[in-house]
Tab-separated table of C-alpha atoms in Angstrom:
chain	number	residue	atom	x	y	z
A	154	MET	CA	-70.727	27.267	-21.414
A	155	CYS	CA	-68.252	26.326	-18.646
A	156	PRO	CA	-70.071	25.606	-15.373
A	157	LEU	CA	-67.313	27.504	-13.503
A	158	TYR	CA	-67.797	30.663	-15.581
A	159	PRO	CA	-66.452	33.232	-14.800
A	160	VAL	CA	-64.371	31.561	-12.030
A	161	HIS	CA	-62.263	29.670	-14.563
A	162	LEU	CA	-60.968	32.950	-15.948
A	163	VAL	CA	-59.685	33.874	-12.504
A	164	LEU	CA	-58.034	30.442	-12.134
A	165	MET	CA	-56.361	30.703	-15.532
A	166	TYR	CA	-55.111	34.205	-14.781
A	167	GLY	CA	-53.780	33.055	-11.383
A	168	ALA	CA	-51.948	30.109	-12.937
A	169	LEU	CA	-50.354	32.420	-15.502
A	170	VAL	CA	-49.234	34.797	-12.759
A	171	VAL	CA	-47.691	31.923	-10.769
A	172	CYS	CA	-45.727	30.675	-13.818
A	173	VAL	CA	-44.422	34.155	-14.570
A	174	TRP	CA	-43.512	34.628	-10.906
A	175	MET	CA	-41.598	31.310	-10.739
A	176	ALA	CA	-39.733	32.141	-13.947
A	177	GLY	CA	-38.817	35.525	-12.534
A	178	ILE	CA	-37.585	33.992	-9.272
A	179	GLY	CA	-35.437	31.541	-11.258
A	180	ALA	CA	-33.934	34.360	-13.284
A	181	VAL	CA	-33.202	36.332	-10.120
A	182	VAL	CA	-31.553	33.320	-8.474
A	183	ALA	CA	-29.456	32.634	-11.571
A	184	SER	CA	-28.514	36.278	-11.770
A	185	ALA	CA	-27.597	36.308	-8.067
A	186	SER	CA	-25.444	33.188	-8.396
A	187	GLU	CA	-23.639	34.732	-11.368
A	188	VAL	CA	-22.989	37.914	-9.435
A	189	THR	CA	-21.532	36.034	-6.451
A	190	LEU	CA	-19.022	34.179	-8.647
A	191	LEU	CA	-15.506	35.503	-8.170
A	192	LYS	CA	-13.620	35.370	-11.473
A	193	VAL	CA	-10.055	34.227	-10.790
A	194	ARG	CA	-7.071	33.435	-13.020
A	195	LEU	CA	-4.030	31.626	-11.581
A	196	HIS	CA	-0.433	31.864	-12.817
A	197	ILE	CA	2.733	30.033	-11.779
A	198	ASN	CA	5.988	31.513	-13.124
A	199	ASP	CA	3.937	33.728	-15.470
A	200	THR	CA	2.224	30.652	-16.934
A	201	PRO	CA	-1.583	30.266	-16.698
A	202	VAL	CA	-2.698	27.101	-14.902
A	203	ASP	CA	-6.097	25.476	-14.464
A	204	ALA	CA	-4.907	23.108	-11.701
A	205	LEU	CA	-2.042	22.911	-9.240
A	206	ASN	CA	0.447	20.036	-9.104
A	207	ILE	CA	2.900	20.002	-6.218
A	208	GLN	CA	5.083	17.524	-4.318
A	209	GLU	CA	5.264	16.965	-0.597
A	210	GLY	CA	7.712	19.470	0.863
A	211	GLN	CA	7.710	21.580	-2.303
A	212	GLU	CA	6.692	25.242	-2.229
A	213	LYS	CA	5.288	27.268	-5.124
A	214	MET	CA	4.249	30.889	-5.436
A	215	VAL	CA	0.850	31.326	-7.081
A	216	THR	CA	-0.185	34.660	-8.594
A	217	PHE	CA	-3.917	35.286	-8.877
A	218	TYR	CA	-5.889	37.861	-10.880
A	219	LEU	CA	-9.411	38.960	-9.912
A	220	ASP	CA	-11.262	40.059	-13.042
A	221	ASP	CA	-14.381	42.263	-13.214
A	222	PHE	CA	-13.953	43.003	-9.564
A	223	PRO	CA	-16.667	45.273	-8.048
A	224	LEU	CA	-15.357	48.760	-7.291
A	225	GLN	CA	-17.340	49.078	-4.070
A	226	ALA	CA	-16.005	45.797	-2.578
A	227	ALA	CA	-14.207	45.940	0.770
A	228	GLY	CA	-12.750	43.308	3.082
A	229	ASP	CA	-10.190	40.623	2.256
A	230	ILE	CA	-9.464	37.557	0.116
A	231	SER	CA	-9.251	34.182	1.889
A	232	ILE	CA	-7.503	31.176	0.297
A	233	LYS	CA	-9.155	27.994	1.527
A	234	ASP	CA	-8.117	24.346	1.228
A	235	GLU	CA	-11.241	22.226	0.655
A	236	ASN	CA	-11.284	18.421	0.747
A	237	ASN	CA	-13.490	15.553	1.860
A	238	ASP	CA	-10.909	13.465	3.738
A	239	HIS	CA	-10.112	16.147	6.354
A	240	LEU	CA	-6.365	15.714	5.848
A	241	ASN	CA	-3.981	18.632	5.866
A	242	HIS	CA	-2.765	18.350	2.279
A	243	LEU	CA	-1.580	21.941	1.845
A	244	GLU	CA	-0.008	24.736	3.794
A	245	ILE	CA	-1.029	28.147	2.450
A	246	GLN	CA	0.696	31.412	3.364
A	247	PRO	CA	-0.876	33.864	3.776
A	248	GLU	CA	-4.369	32.464	4.209
A	249	ARG	CA	-5.963	35.918	4.228
A	250	ILE	CA	-5.010	38.955	2.094
A	251	PRO	CA	-6.584	42.414	2.628
A	252	LEU	CA	-7.979	44.017	-0.527
A	253	THR	CA	-5.976	47.167	0.237
A	254	SER	CA	-2.711	45.244	-0.268
A	255	LEU	CA	-3.639	43.975	-3.760
A	256	ASN	CA	-2.320	45.547	-6.923
A	257	LYS	CA	-4.604	47.301	-9.374
A	258	GLU	CA	-3.878	45.881	-12.822
A	259	GLU	CA	-6.232	47.548	-15.280
A	260	PRO	CA	-8.657	50.477	-15.053
A	261	GLU	CA	-11.095	48.907	-17.537
A	262	PRO	CA	-12.244	46.302	-16.625
A	263	TYR	CA	-11.260	46.669	-13.013
A	264	SER	CA	-8.781	43.913	-12.009
A	265	LEU	CA	-6.699	43.163	-8.913
A	266	SER	CA	-3.715	40.876	-8.495
A	267	GLY	CA	-1.918	39.279	-5.585
A	268	SER	CA	0.028	36.168	-4.666
A	269	PHE	CA	0.273	33.438	-2.056
A	270	ASN	CA	2.649	30.537	-1.357
A	271	VAL	CA	1.402	26.958	-1.320
A	272	SER	CA	3.418	24.041	0.104
A	273	GLY	CA	2.686	20.322	-0.283
A	274	ASN	CA	2.117	18.815	3.140
A	275	PHE	CA	0.452	15.417	2.608
A	276	LEU	CA	-0.190	13.457	-0.579
A	277	GLY	CA	-3.694	13.349	-1.959
A	278	PHE	CA	-6.323	15.329	-3.805
A	279	THR	CA	-7.753	18.617	-2.622
A	280	LYS	CA	-9.123	21.921	-3.933
A	281	VAL	CA	-8.284	25.574	-3.426
A	282	LYS	CA	-10.949	28.286	-3.453
A	283	LEU	CA	-10.583	32.072	-3.218
A	284	VAL	CA	-13.297	33.789	-1.180
A	285	LEU	CA	-14.116	37.474	-0.802
A	286	SER	CA	-15.300	38.185	2.746
A	287	ASP	CA	-16.316	41.372	4.524
A	288	GLY	CA	-13.598	41.006	7.145
A	289	ASN	CA	-15.947	39.247	9.583
A	290	ASP	CA	-15.900	35.801	7.909
A	291	GLN	CA	-19.060	36.631	5.971
A	292	GLU	CA	-18.579	35.243	2.419
A	293	LEU	CA	-19.622	37.648	-0.307
A	294	MET	CA	-18.104	36.115	-3.421
A	295	ALA	CA	-16.289	32.822	-4.122
A	296	SER	CA	-14.330	31.410	-7.039
A	297	GLU	CA	-14.737	28.035	-8.662
A	298	PRO	CA	-12.625	25.431	-6.773
A	299	VAL	CA	-9.229	24.744	-8.379
A	300	LYS	CA	-8.100	21.104	-8.306
A	301	VAL	CA	-4.810	20.397	-6.549
A	302	LYS	CA	-2.703	17.223	-6.662
A	303	VAL	CA	-0.116	16.701	-3.933
A	304	GLN	CA	2.404	14.103	-5.096
A	305	ARG	CA	4.547	12.017	-2.779
A	306	GLY	CA	7.985	13.527	-2.325
A	307	GLN	CA	11.348	11.767	-2.232
A	308	ARG	CA	12.216	11.224	1.426
A	309	VAL	CA	15.595	10.276	2.875
A	310	LEU	CA	13.851	7.860	5.249
A	311	ASP	CA	12.449	5.869	2.321
A	312	LYS	CA	15.865	5.553	0.697
A	313	ILE	CA	17.451	4.397	3.960
A	314	PHE	CA	14.737	1.808	4.502
A	315	ILE	CA	14.993	0.411	0.966
A	316	HIS	CA	18.797	0.114	1.020
A	317	VAL	CA	18.851	-1.501	4.468
A	318	VAL	CA	16.170	-4.019	3.449
A	319	ILE	CA	18.090	-4.929	0.283
A	320	LEU	CA	21.281	-5.451	2.283
A	321	MET	CA	19.535	-7.559	4.912
A	322	VAL	CA	17.801	-9.702	2.269
A	323	ILE	CA	21.143	-10.364	0.544
A	324	VAL	CA	22.740	-11.441	3.833
A	325	ALA	CA	19.733	-13.624	4.674
A	326	TYR	CA	19.876	-15.404	1.310
A	327	ILE	CA	23.631	-16.013	1.668
A	328	ASN	CA	22.911	-17.676	5.009
A	329	MET	CA	20.084	-19.653	3.403
A	330	GLY	CA	22.501	-20.839	0.735
A	331	CYS	CA	24.550	-22.364	3.544
A	332	ALA	CA	21.432	-24.084	4.920
A	333	ILE	CA	19.794	-25.539	1.793
A	334	ASP	CA	20.631	-28.878	0.230
A	335	LEU	CA	20.923	-29.070	-3.552
A	336	LYS	CA	20.144	-32.800	-3.485
A	337	VAL	CA	16.822	-32.143	-1.776
A	338	ILE	CA	16.015	-29.359	-4.270
A	339	LYS	CA	16.858	-31.709	-7.141
A	340	GLU	CA	14.579	-34.403	-5.714
A	341	THR	CA	11.839	-31.786	-5.252
A	342	LEU	CA	12.086	-30.773	-8.902
A	343	GLN	CA	12.075	-34.403	-10.047
A	344	ARG	CA	8.862	-35.019	-8.071
A	345	PRO	CA	7.194	-31.608	-8.411
A	346	VAL	CA	3.954	-32.437	-6.589
A	347	ALA	CA	4.582	-30.107	-3.660
A	348	PRO	CA	5.782	-27.136	-5.766
A	349	ALA	CA	2.852	-27.626	-8.133
A	350	ILE	CA	0.381	-27.486	-5.234
A	351	GLY	CA	1.960	-24.304	-3.896
A	352	LEU	CA	2.195	-22.557	-7.248
A	353	ALA	CA	-1.367	-23.493	-8.192
A	354	SER	CA	-2.548	-22.056	-4.876
A	355	GLN	CA	-0.526	-18.905	-5.407
A	356	TYR	CA	-1.261	-18.196	-9.057
A	357	LEU	CA	-4.862	-19.410	-9.215
A	358	PHE	CA	-6.383	-18.947	-5.784
A	359	MET	CA	-4.702	-15.701	-4.691
A	360	PRO	CA	-5.524	-13.601	-7.814
A	361	LEU	CA	-9.131	-14.816	-7.818
A	362	VAL	CA	-9.705	-14.316	-4.101
A	363	SER	CA	-8.091	-10.855	-4.201
A	364	TYR	CA	-10.400	-9.887	-7.083
A	365	LEU	CA	-13.491	-11.145	-5.226
A	366	ILE	CA	-12.507	-9.507	-1.917
A	367	GLY	CA	-11.900	-6.253	-3.745
A	368	TYR	CA	-15.274	-6.495	-5.460
A	369	GLY	CA	-17.009	-6.988	-2.141
A	370	ILE	CA	-15.153	-4.284	-0.182
A	371	PHE	CA	-13.872	-1.699	-2.685
A	372	TYR	CA	-16.470	-1.736	-5.443
A	373	ASP	CA	-16.928	2.037	-5.121
A	374	THR	CA	-13.149	2.765	-4.860
A	375	PRO	CA	-11.500	1.175	-7.917
A	376	ALA	CA	-7.941	2.295	-7.029
A	377	MET	CA	-8.031	0.370	-3.730
A	378	TRP	CA	-9.588	-2.641	-5.476
A	379	LEU	CA	-6.829	-2.528	-8.083
A	380	GLY	CA	-4.166	-2.369	-5.361
A	381	LEU	CA	-5.591	-5.481	-3.694
A	382	PHE	CA	-5.826	-7.341	-7.005
A	383	PHE	CA	-2.215	-6.528	-7.942
A	384	THR	CA	-1.093	-7.714	-4.507
A	385	GLY	CA	-2.828	-11.052	-5.040
A	386	CYS	CA	-1.207	-11.429	-8.474
A	387	SER	CA	2.333	-10.794	-7.187
A	388	PRO	CA	4.845	-13.639	-6.722
A	389	GLY	CA	5.933	-14.946	-3.349
A	390	GLY	CA	8.046	-12.632	-1.236
A	391	GLY	CA	11.444	-13.195	0.334
A	392	GLY	CA	9.884	-13.069	3.768
A	393	SER	CA	8.245	-16.426	3.060
A	394	ASN	CA	11.614	-18.187	3.182
A	395	ILE	CA	12.514	-16.605	6.523
A	396	TRP	CA	9.168	-17.456	8.101
A	397	THR	CA	9.338	-21.017	6.731
A	398	TYR	CA	12.734	-21.506	8.334
A	399	LEU	CA	11.620	-20.038	11.675
A	400	LEU	CA	8.477	-22.185	11.807
A	401	GLY	CA	10.267	-25.420	10.939
A	402	GLY	CA	9.087	-25.769	7.366
A	403	SER	CA	11.025	-27.091	4.387
A	404	LEU	CA	13.441	-24.295	3.459
A	405	ASP	CA	14.486	-26.157	0.296
A	406	LEU	CA	10.889	-26.310	-0.921
A	407	SER	CA	10.257	-22.693	0.035
A	408	VAL	CA	13.292	-21.392	-1.859
A	409	THR	CA	12.390	-23.523	-4.877
A	410	MET	CA	8.828	-22.218	-4.925
A	411	THR	CA	9.965	-18.597	-4.507
A	412	PHE	CA	12.320	-18.874	-7.475
A	413	ILE	CA	9.769	-20.614	-9.710
A	414	SER	CA	6.988	-18.168	-8.784
A	415	THR	CA	9.275	-15.181	-9.443
A	416	VAL	CA	10.241	-16.482	-12.880
A	417	GLY	CA	6.637	-17.491	-13.551
A	418	ALA	CA	5.522	-13.937	-12.785
A	419	PHE	CA	6.787	-12.902	-16.231
A	420	ALA	CA	3.849	-14.862	-17.687
A	421	ALA	CA	1.299	-15.099	-14.867
A	422	LEU	CA	1.252	-11.418	-13.906
A	423	PRO	CA	0.436	-10.017	-17.379
A	424	ILE	CA	-2.150	-12.752	-17.985
A	425	TRP	CA	-4.116	-11.803	-14.867
A	426	VAL	CA	-3.618	-8.067	-15.369
A	427	TYR	CA	-4.782	-8.117	-18.991
A	428	SER	CA	-7.705	-10.401	-18.117
A	429	LEU	CA	-9.290	-8.624	-15.147
A	430	ALA	CA	-7.582	-5.298	-14.428
A	431	ARG	CA	-9.631	-3.335	-16.967
A	432	THR	CA	-12.850	-4.499	-15.336
A	433	ILE	CA	-11.655	-2.644	-12.218
A	434	PHE	CA	-10.027	0.499	-13.656
A	435	GLN	CA	-10.408	0.812	-17.398
A	436	ASP	CA	-8.006	3.643	-18.211
A	437	GLY	CA	-4.785	2.383	-16.622
A	438	HIS	CA	-1.500	1.810	-18.509
A	439	TYR	CA	-1.503	-1.965	-18.267
A	440	THR	CA	1.067	-2.407	-21.022
A	441	SER	CA	3.786	-1.034	-18.716
A	442	LEU	CA	4.568	-3.734	-16.166
A	443	PRO	CA	7.739	-3.783	-13.997
A	444	TYR	CA	9.494	-6.687	-15.709
A	445	LYS	CA	12.838	-5.169	-14.747
A	446	ASN	CA	11.896	-5.343	-11.067
A	447	ILE	CA	10.830	-8.977	-11.433
A	448	ALA	CA	14.129	-9.827	-13.127
A	449	MET	CA	16.048	-8.089	-10.336
A	450	LEU	CA	14.120	-10.177	-7.798
A	451	ALA	CA	15.134	-13.394	-9.544
A	452	ILE	CA	18.764	-12.266	-9.742
A	453	GLY	CA	18.662	-11.080	-6.130
A	454	LEU	CA	17.530	-14.574	-5.116
A	455	VAL	CA	19.923	-16.687	-7.206
A	456	VAL	CA	23.172	-14.752	-6.691
A	457	PRO	CA	23.196	-14.654	-2.842
A	458	LEU	CA	22.076	-18.309	-2.677
A	459	SER	CA	24.916	-19.223	-5.026
A	460	ILE	CA	27.370	-17.382	-2.786
A	461	GLY	CA	26.083	-19.322	0.211
A	462	LEU	CA	26.371	-22.624	-1.648
A	463	PHE	CA	29.927	-21.734	-2.691
A	464	ILE	CA	30.843	-20.994	0.944
A	465	LYS	CA	29.328	-24.327	1.954
A	466	TRP	CA	31.353	-26.107	-0.717
A	467	ARG	CA	34.622	-24.436	0.269
A	468	SER	CA	34.268	-24.478	4.063
A	469	GLU	CA	31.747	-26.546	6.011
A	470	ARG	CA	32.797	-24.822	9.245
A	471	VAL	CA	32.041	-21.313	7.955
A	472	ALA	CA	28.779	-22.536	6.423
A	473	LEU	CA	27.744	-24.043	9.770
A	474	VAL	CA	28.385	-20.740	11.537
A	475	LEU	CA	26.350	-18.815	8.960
A	476	LYS	CA	23.568	-21.381	9.176
A	477	ARG	CA	23.392	-20.955	12.962
A	478	LEU	CA	23.250	-17.183	12.489
A	479	LEU	CA	20.289	-17.472	10.124
A	480	LYS	CA	17.651	-17.790	12.867
A	481	PRO	CA	18.720	-14.781	15.002
A	482	PHE	CA	19.328	-12.729	11.861
A	483	SER	CA	15.850	-13.634	10.580
A	484	ILE	CA	14.305	-12.473	13.853
A	485	ILE	CA	16.227	-9.172	13.618
A	486	PHE	CA	15.036	-8.750	10.014
A	487	ILE	CA	11.384	-9.340	10.948
A	488	VAL	CA	11.588	-6.951	13.913
A	489	PHE	CA	13.147	-4.313	11.645
A	490	ILE	CA	10.356	-4.674	9.075
A	491	MET	CA	7.616	-4.556	11.713
A	492	THR	CA	9.057	-1.490	13.461
A	493	PHE	CA	11.127	0.739	11.199
A	494	GLY	CA	9.223	-0.448	8.127
A	495	VAL	CA	5.880	0.488	9.647
A	496	TYR	CA	7.319	3.825	10.796
A	497	ALA	CA	8.671	4.560	7.303
A	498	ASN	CA	5.184	4.031	5.848
A	499	LEU	CA	3.313	5.584	8.754
A	500	TYR	CA	2.107	8.503	6.618
A	501	ILE	CA	-0.013	6.244	4.466
A	502	PHE	CA	-2.038	4.991	7.437
A	503	ALA	CA	-3.942	8.248	7.327
A	504	TYR	CA	-5.988	6.484	4.626
A	505	LEU	CA	-6.426	3.377	6.770
A	506	ASP	CA	-10.037	2.511	7.580
A	507	TRP	CA	-11.931	-0.662	8.447
A	508	LYS	CA	-12.194	-1.675	4.787
A	509	VAL	CA	-8.440	-1.440	4.247
A	510	ALA	CA	-7.744	-3.292	7.503
A	511	LEU	CA	-10.226	-6.048	6.594
A	512	ALA	CA	-8.693	-6.500	3.145
A	513	GLY	CA	-5.200	-6.563	4.666
A	514	LEU	CA	-6.305	-9.346	6.997
A	515	LEU	CA	-8.347	-11.473	4.598
A	516	LEU	CA	-5.913	-11.799	1.694
A	517	PRO	CA	-2.871	-13.312	3.458
A	518	TRP	CA	-4.854	-15.233	6.067
A	519	LEU	CA	-7.053	-16.911	3.449
A	520	GLY	CA	-3.866	-17.719	1.545
A	521	PHE	CA	-2.348	-19.409	4.606
A	522	ALA	CA	-5.510	-21.408	5.209
A	523	PHE	CA	-6.005	-22.453	1.580
A	524	GLY	CA	-2.370	-23.530	1.127
A	525	ALA	CA	-2.469	-25.601	4.320
A	526	VAL	CA	-5.793	-27.281	3.505
A	527	VAL	CA	-4.842	-28.194	-0.071
A	528	SER	CA	-1.430	-29.578	0.909
A	529	LEU	CA	-2.990	-31.631	3.737
A	530	MET	CA	-5.577	-33.005	1.327
A	531	CYS	CA	-2.685	-34.090	-0.899
A	532	HIS	CA	-1.059	-35.880	2.079
A	533	ARG	CA	2.104	-33.799	2.185
A	534	LYS	CA	4.531	-33.885	5.109
A	535	LEU	CA	4.223	-31.290	7.850
A	536	GLU	CA	7.370	-29.459	6.718
A	537	GLU	CA	5.951	-29.174	3.206
A	538	VAL	CA	2.535	-28.091	4.509
A	539	ILE	CA	4.175	-25.235	6.419
A	540	ALA	CA	6.214	-24.143	3.387
A	541	ILE	CA	3.253	-24.274	0.974
A	542	SER	CA	0.947	-22.454	3.376
A	543	ILE	CA	3.412	-19.621	3.993
A	544	GLU	CA	4.426	-19.346	0.340
A	545	THR	CA	0.775	-19.055	-0.691
A	546	GLY	CA	-0.121	-16.372	1.845
A	547	ILE	CA	2.929	-14.097	1.549
A	548	GLN	CA	3.094	-11.885	-1.543
A	549	ASN	CA	5.856	-9.614	-2.780
A	550	THR	CA	4.177	-6.279	-2.097
A	551	GLY	CA	7.075	-4.430	-3.723
A	552	ILE	CA	5.946	-5.766	-7.118
A	553	SER	CA	2.336	-4.697	-6.537
A	554	ILE	CA	3.485	-1.199	-5.534
A	555	GLY	CA	5.567	-0.943	-8.707
A	556	VAL	CA	2.647	-2.080	-10.882
A	557	LEU	CA	0.321	0.429	-9.200
A	558	LYS	CA	2.668	3.333	-9.822
A	559	MET	CA	3.087	2.457	-13.498
A	560	THR	CA	-0.549	1.756	-14.332
A	561	LEU	CA	-1.875	4.832	-12.486
A	562	GLU	CA	0.928	7.183	-13.501
A	563	ASP	CA	-1.437	9.585	-15.275
A	564	TYR	CA	-3.654	9.749	-12.192
A	565	ALA	CA	-0.940	10.439	-9.615
A	566	PRO	CA	-1.004	10.539	-6.662
A	567	LEU	CA	-3.780	7.927	-6.943
A	568	GLY	CA	-1.177	5.159	-7.189
A	569	ASP	CA	0.569	6.366	-4.019
A	570	ILE	CA	-2.761	6.474	-2.184
A	571	ALA	CA	-3.650	2.953	-3.385
A	572	MET	CA	-0.316	1.800	-1.914
A	573	VAL	CA	-2.136	1.656	1.412
A	574	ILE	CA	-3.489	-1.754	0.340
A	575	PRO	CA	-0.175	-3.628	-0.180
A	576	VAL	CA	1.234	-1.832	2.883
A	577	ALA	CA	-1.765	-2.999	4.924
A	578	VAL	CA	-1.330	-6.553	3.606
A	579	ALA	CA	2.377	-6.511	4.484
A	580	THR	CA	1.538	-5.205	7.958
A	581	MET	CA	-1.198	-7.760	8.701
A	582	THR	CA	0.646	-10.776	7.247
A	583	PRO	CA	3.134	-11.350	10.114
A	584	ILE	CA	0.431	-11.371	12.832
A	585	PRO	CA	-0.609	-15.079	12.589
A	586	LEU	CA	2.974	-16.096	11.780
A	587	THR	CA	4.285	-14.329	14.878
A	588	VAL	CA	1.641	-16.010	17.022
A	589	ALA	CA	2.561	-19.394	15.516
A	590	TYR	CA	6.259	-18.779	16.194
A	591	ILE	CA	5.592	-17.814	19.833
A	592	ILE	CA	3.535	-21.004	20.306
A	593	LYS	CA	6.320	-23.036	18.725
A	594	ARG	CA	8.937	-21.491	21.015
A	595	VAL	CA	6.775	-22.076	24.099
A	596	GLN	CA	6.352	-25.728	23.144
A	597	GLU	CA	10.091	-26.083	22.578
A	598	CYS	CA	10.841	-24.536	25.986
A	599	ARG	CA	8.348	-26.849	27.654
A	600	GLY	CA	9.924	-29.819	25.907
A	601	LYS	CA	13.358	-28.825	27.153
A	602	ALA	CA	12.019	-28.267	30.668
A	603	GLY	CA	10.513	-31.754	30.583
A	604	ILE	CA	13.953	-33.305	30.205
A	605	MET	CA	16.204	-33.587	33.219
A	606	LYS	CA	19.766	-34.771	33.659
A	607	VAL	CA	20.424	-37.317	36.420
A	608	GLU	CA	23.929	-38.351	37.581
A	609	VAL	CA	24.194	-42.140	37.964
A	610	PRO	CA	27.236	-43.462	39.893
A	611	PHE	CA	29.013	-46.591	38.645
A	612	ASP	CA	30.438	-49.193	40.978
A	613	ASP	CA	33.627	-49.932	39.041
A	614	ASN	CA	35.122	-46.431	39.438
A	615	ASP	CA	34.496	-43.007	40.927
A	616	ASN	CA	33.534	-41.372	37.643
A	617	HIS	CA	29.989	-40.253	37.032
A	618	ALA	CA	28.035	-40.485	33.807
A	619	THR	CA	25.126	-38.294	32.864
A	620	CYS	CA	21.870	-39.945	31.887
A	621	THR	CA	19.051	-37.976	30.240
A	622	LEU	CA	15.606	-38.843	31.550
A	623	HIS	CA	12.165	-37.376	31.075
A	624	LYS	CA	10.809	-35.923	34.284
A	625	ASN	CA	7.843	-38.290	34.132
A	626	ALA	CA	10.036	-41.353	33.829
A	627	SER	CA	10.134	-43.787	36.733
A	628	ILE	CA	13.352	-45.368	38.040
A	629	LEU	CA	12.964	-49.007	38.972
A	630	ALA	CA	15.051	-50.243	41.823
C-alpha cells in the first residue's frame, strides 16, 4: 500500500485539474486571438492582391472588404504603416475611416467595404495593417499585416546628373587624349610589369578583400554584403585617370590600366560572381550581367581619347590649350561629383549607418594602400606608384549598381537599397585623394615662394637681367 495513502489520490486529482485548467486557458486564448483577427481582402482596380507594389511618387487606390464583421462593432478603421526602419515609406489618405461611412456589401455574412489612397514616399519594405478601434485609439481587432514594396521612381534629377556626368567624362577624355603619349603607352605595353602589378592588385586583391570585409560587417545583411562584393569586382573607374593626373602620376599608365581592366571585366567579373556570389545570396540572377554597360565603358574610353589624339596630331597648339584646361576641368568635375552627385543620391543615405560608412572607408583605402605597397616593393617609379595605387583603390561603382539591379531584380527594391554600398564607397573614396592633393598644392606653393627673382645690373650697358635664386642662397661678393 502507498505510504501516502490517501494523500496521493488528492495529489493525482489536483494534477488532473491543473492540466484540464491549462488546456482550457489555452483554448480560451486561442479562441480570443481568433476573434480579434480582422478578416480583410484588398483589391486594386477590381483585382485581388495579397501584397502592394508601388513606386515612389505613384498613387494607388486600394479597396478593402471586411468579412464576418461583428454587427455590434462601433468606432473606426485605422490604416497603419508598420516598419522596423522608422522611415516614412508610405503616405496614406485617409488614415482613419469611421465605420458609419463604410458600405454594407452583403447581409449574410455581414461585410463592409471602403477605400483609401496609398502613395509611395520612400523606397523600401514596409507593411500595412487595418485596425478596428473604439474611436479612442483602443485597438479591438486587427488584420494580418500586408507586405508593401516601394520601388524607386524615375526622377528628373537622376537623369540630369547622369547626362551631365557622361558629357563631362567625354570632355575629360578628349583632353586626356591631348595629354597622353602613344610612344609611352607602347613602351608600357612592351614592358607590362607596371600594368600587371596594378591589374593583379585590382582583380585579385580587391574582390577578395571586399568579400572578407562584407563577411565581417554584413554577415547578417546579405544584400549589403553583395553590394560591397560587386563593388570590389568592378573595373577601374574614369575618376582614377583624373585623380592620377591631378596628383602627378603617370597618366599614360593610368589610361592603359583603365582600358585593360575594363576589357578584362568581361572575363574577371563573371568568374568572381559565379565563384562567390552564391555564397552570399543564393537566389540571385547571376546569369544576367551588364556586359552592354561594360562595352559602352570601353567605347566611351577609346573614342574620346582617339578624338584627343587626332586633335594633337592635327594641331599641337589646340592640343596644348586642351591639355592646360585638363587640370581646372578635372577639379570642376570632382567638385560636381562631390556636391551635386551626393545631393542626387542623398535619399539613399537614410540607410547609412556605421557599418555602411566603415565599409565605404575600408574598401578604397585598403586598395590605395595595397597598390602603393606592392608597386614600391617592385621598385616602380613614383609616378607609376601613384597611378597603380589610385587605379587599385577606385572602382567603377556604376557597374556594381547595374549588377545589383539585375541580380536582385526579383527582390526589388532590395537592389536599390543595396546601392547604398557603392554610393558610400564612391563618397568615401575622394577623401584621402583630396587631402593628398591639398598637401601637394601646399608644397608646390611653398616651393614657388622659396624662389625669388633678383635683378643684377651689368657694367657694359644699362639693361638689367633677371636671375632666379633660392631665398636661402648666399651671394658672394
